[in-house]
CSV table of C-alpha atoms in Angstrom, one decimal:
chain,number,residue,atom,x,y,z
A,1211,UNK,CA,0.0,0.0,0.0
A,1212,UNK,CA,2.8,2.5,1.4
A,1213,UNK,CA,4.6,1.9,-3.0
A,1214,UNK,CA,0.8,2.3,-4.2
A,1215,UNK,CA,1.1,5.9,-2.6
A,1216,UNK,CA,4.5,6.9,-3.2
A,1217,UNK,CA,4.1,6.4,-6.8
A,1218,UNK,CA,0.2,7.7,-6.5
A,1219,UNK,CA,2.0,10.9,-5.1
A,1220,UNK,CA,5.5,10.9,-7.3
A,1221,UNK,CA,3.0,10.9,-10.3
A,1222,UNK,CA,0.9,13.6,-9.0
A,1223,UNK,CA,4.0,16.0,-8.4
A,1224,UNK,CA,5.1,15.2,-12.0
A,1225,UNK,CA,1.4,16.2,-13.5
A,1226,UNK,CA,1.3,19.3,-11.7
A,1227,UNK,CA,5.2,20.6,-12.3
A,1228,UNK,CA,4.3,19.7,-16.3
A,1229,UNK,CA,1.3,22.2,-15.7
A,1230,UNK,CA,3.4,24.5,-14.3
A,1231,UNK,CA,5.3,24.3,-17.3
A,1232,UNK,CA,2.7,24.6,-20.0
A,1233,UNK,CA,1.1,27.4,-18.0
A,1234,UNK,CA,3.4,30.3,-19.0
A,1235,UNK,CA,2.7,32.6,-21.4
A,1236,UNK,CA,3.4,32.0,-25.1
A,1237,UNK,CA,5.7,33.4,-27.2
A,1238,UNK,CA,5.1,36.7,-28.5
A,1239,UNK,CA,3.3,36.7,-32.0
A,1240,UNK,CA,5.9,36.8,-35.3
A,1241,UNK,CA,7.4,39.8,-35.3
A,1242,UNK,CA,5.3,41.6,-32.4
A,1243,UNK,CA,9.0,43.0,-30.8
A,1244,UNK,CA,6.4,42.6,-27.3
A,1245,UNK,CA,6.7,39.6,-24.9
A,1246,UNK,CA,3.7,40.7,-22.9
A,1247,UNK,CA,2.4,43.3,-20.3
A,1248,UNK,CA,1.5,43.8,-16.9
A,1249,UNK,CA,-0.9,47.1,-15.8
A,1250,UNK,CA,0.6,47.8,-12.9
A,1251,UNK,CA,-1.6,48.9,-9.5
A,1252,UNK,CA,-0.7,52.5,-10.2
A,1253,UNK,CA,-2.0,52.1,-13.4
A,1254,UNK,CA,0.6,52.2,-15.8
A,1255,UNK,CA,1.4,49.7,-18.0
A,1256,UNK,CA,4.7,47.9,-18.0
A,1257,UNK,CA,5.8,46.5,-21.5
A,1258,UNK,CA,8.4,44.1,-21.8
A,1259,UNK,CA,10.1,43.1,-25.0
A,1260,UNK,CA,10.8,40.0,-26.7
A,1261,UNK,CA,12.0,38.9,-30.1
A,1262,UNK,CA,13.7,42.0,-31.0
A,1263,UNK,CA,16.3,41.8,-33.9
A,1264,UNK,CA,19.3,42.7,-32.1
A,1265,UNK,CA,20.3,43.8,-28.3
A,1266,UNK,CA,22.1,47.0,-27.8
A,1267,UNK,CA,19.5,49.3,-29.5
A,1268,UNK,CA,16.5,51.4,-28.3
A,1269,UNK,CA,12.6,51.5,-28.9
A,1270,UNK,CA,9.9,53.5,-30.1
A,1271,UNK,CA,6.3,53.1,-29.5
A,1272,UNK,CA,2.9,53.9,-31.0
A,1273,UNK,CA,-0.1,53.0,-29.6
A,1274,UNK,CA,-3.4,53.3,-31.5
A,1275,UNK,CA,-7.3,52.7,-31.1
A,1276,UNK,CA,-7.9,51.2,-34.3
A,1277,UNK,CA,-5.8,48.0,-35.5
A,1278,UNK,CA,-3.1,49.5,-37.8
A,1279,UNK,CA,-3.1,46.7,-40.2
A,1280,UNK,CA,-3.5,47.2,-43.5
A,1281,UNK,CA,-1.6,44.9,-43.8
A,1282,UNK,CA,1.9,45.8,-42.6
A,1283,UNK,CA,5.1,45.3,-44.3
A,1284,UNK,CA,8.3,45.9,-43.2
A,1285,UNK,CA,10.5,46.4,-46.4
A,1286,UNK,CA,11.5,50.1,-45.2
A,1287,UNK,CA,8.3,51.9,-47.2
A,1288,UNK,CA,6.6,55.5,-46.4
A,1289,UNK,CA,4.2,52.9,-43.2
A,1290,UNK,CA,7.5,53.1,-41.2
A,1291,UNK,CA,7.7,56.6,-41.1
A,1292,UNK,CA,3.8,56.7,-40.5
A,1293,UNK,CA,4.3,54.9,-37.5
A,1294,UNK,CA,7.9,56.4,-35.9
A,1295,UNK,CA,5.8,60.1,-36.4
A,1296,UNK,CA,2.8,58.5,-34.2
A,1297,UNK,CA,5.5,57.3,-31.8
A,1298,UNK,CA,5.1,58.7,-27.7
A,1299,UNK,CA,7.8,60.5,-26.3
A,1300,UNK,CA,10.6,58.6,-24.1
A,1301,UNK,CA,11.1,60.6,-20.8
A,1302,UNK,CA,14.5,61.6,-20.7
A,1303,UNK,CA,15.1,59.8,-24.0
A,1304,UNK,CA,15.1,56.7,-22.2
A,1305,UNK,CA,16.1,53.9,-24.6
A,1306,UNK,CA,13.5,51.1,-23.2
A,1307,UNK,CA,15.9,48.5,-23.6
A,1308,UNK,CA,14.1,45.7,-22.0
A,1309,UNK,CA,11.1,47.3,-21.0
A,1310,UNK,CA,8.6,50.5,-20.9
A,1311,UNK,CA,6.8,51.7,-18.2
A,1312,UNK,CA,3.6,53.8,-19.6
A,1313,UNK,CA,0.8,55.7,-18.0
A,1314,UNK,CA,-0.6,59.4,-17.3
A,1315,UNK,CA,1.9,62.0,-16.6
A,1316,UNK,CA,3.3,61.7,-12.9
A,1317,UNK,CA,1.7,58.6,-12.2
A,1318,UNK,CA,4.7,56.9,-11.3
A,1319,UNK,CA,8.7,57.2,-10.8
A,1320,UNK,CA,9.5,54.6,-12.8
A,1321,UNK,CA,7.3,56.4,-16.0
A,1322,UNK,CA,9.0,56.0,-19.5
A,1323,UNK,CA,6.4,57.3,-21.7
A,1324,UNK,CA,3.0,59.3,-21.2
A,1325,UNK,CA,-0.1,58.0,-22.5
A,1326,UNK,CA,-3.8,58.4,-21.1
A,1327,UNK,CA,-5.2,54.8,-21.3
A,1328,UNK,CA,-9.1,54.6,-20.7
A,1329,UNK,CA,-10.7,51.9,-19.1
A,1330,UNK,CA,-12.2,49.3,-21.0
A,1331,UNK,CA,-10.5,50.4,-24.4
A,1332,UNK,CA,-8.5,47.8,-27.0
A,1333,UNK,CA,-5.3,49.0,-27.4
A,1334,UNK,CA,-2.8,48.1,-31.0
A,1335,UNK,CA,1.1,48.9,-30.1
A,1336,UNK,CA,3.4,49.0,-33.0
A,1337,UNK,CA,7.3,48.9,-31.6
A,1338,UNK,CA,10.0,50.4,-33.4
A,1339,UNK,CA,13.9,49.2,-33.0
A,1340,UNK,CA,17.3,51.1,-33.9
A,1341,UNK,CA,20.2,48.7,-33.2
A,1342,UNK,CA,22.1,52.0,-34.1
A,1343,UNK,CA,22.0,51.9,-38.1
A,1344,UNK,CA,19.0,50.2,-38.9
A,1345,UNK,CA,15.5,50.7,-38.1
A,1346,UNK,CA,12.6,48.0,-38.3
A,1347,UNK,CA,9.1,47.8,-36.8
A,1348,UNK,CA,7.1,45.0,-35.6
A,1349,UNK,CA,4.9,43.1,-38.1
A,1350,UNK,CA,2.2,42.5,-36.1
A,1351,UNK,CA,0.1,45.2,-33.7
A,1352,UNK,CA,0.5,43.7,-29.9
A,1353,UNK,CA,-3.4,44.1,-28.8
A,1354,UNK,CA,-4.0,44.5,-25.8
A,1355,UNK,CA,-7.5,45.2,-23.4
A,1356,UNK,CA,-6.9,48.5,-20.7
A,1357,UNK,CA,-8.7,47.4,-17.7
A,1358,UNK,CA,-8.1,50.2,-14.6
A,1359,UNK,CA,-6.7,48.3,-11.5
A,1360,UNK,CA,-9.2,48.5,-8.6
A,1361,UNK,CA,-7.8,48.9,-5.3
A,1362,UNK,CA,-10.6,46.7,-4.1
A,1363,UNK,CA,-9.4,43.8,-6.1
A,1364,UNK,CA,-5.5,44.5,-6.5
A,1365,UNK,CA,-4.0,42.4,-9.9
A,1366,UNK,CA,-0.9,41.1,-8.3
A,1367,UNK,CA,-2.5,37.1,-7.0
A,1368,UNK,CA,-1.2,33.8,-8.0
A,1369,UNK,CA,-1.6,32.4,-11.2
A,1370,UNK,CA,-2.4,29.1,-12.1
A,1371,UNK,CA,1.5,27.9,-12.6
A,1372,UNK,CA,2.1,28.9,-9.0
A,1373,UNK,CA,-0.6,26.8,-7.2
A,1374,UNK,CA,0.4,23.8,-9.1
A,1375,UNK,CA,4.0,24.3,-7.8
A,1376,UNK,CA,3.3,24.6,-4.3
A,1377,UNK,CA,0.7,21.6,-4.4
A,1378,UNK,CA,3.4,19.5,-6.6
A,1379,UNK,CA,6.2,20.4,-4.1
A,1380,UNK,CA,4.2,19.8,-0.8
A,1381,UNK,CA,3.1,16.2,-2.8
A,1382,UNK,CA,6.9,15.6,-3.8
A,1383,UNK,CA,7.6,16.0,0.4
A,1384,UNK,CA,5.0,14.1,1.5
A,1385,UNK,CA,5.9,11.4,-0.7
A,1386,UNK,CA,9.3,11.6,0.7
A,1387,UNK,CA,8.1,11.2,4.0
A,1388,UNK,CA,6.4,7.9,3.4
A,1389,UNK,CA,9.3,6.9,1.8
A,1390,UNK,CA,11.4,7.5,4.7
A,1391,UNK,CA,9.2,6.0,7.2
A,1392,UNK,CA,9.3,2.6,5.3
């Protein structure tokens, strides 16, 4: 009975750390230069990048109401220039290497760019990249939902991913412990 459950239980801890696994986010869409976002408790909105060409360079953003697609190409036409001229100003020229921290002027310390989001509205972002000589911009619009954070129901909680963990690590001990009592 006391194999029946250690293998009931080492089983269990391998099902729930594979969930843990597939639970993370996927990768950003071809060409979207944006890994994902977070909207932050002050509400700004934190932007972190992914899949850009090249490391070393700096970002521009522009952020739109209506999905920019028309469709986009990136082969260096006149729809590059349409959407570097829409871009938001970087605070101190900040050169967003990583990440961009966006919201309403003076809404936070950490604020890279200014831009009033309104609750409820779909959002299209269009990143452009300078590795120093070249520019390119992302293929694809990130699209993202604006939902203000209510200090009633703060974002910040644990995900999926996490419960699994701590339920496949307290079954990985407790399977150790009948193991060692045998």
């Amino acid at each position: 009975m006391k194999k029946f459950l250690v293998s009931f239980a080492v089983v269990c801890m391998v099902s729930l750390l594979a969930v843990c696994v597939f639970a993370a986010d996927p990768a950003p869409a071809d060409d979207s230069f944006i890994a994902g976002h977070v909207i932050n408790q002050d509400g700004t909105v934190t932007f972190t990048y992914g899949n850009l060409p090249a490391t070393g360079g700096w970002t521009e953003m522009s952020i739109f109401t209506e999905n920019p697609i028309a469709p986009l190409t990136t082969d260096g036409t006149t729809q590059f220039w349409d959407f570097y001229n829409a871009r938001i100003d970087r605070i101190d020229n900040a050169a967003c290497f990583d990440q961009r921290v966006v919201g309403a002027e003076g809404s936070s310390d950490a604020l890279n760019s200014v831009y009033n989001f309104v609750d409820g509205q779909t959002y299209y972002v269009i990143t452009c990249f300078c590795d120093g000589n070249n520019w390119c911009y992302s293929g694809v619009a990130y699209e993202f939902t604006y939902t203000a954070p209510s200090q009633d129901n703060p974002q910040e909680s644990a995900d999926l991913s996490v419960i699994a963990y701590a339920v496949a690590a307290i079954t990985g001990c407790g399977a150790l412990v009948i193991a060692k009592k045998k």
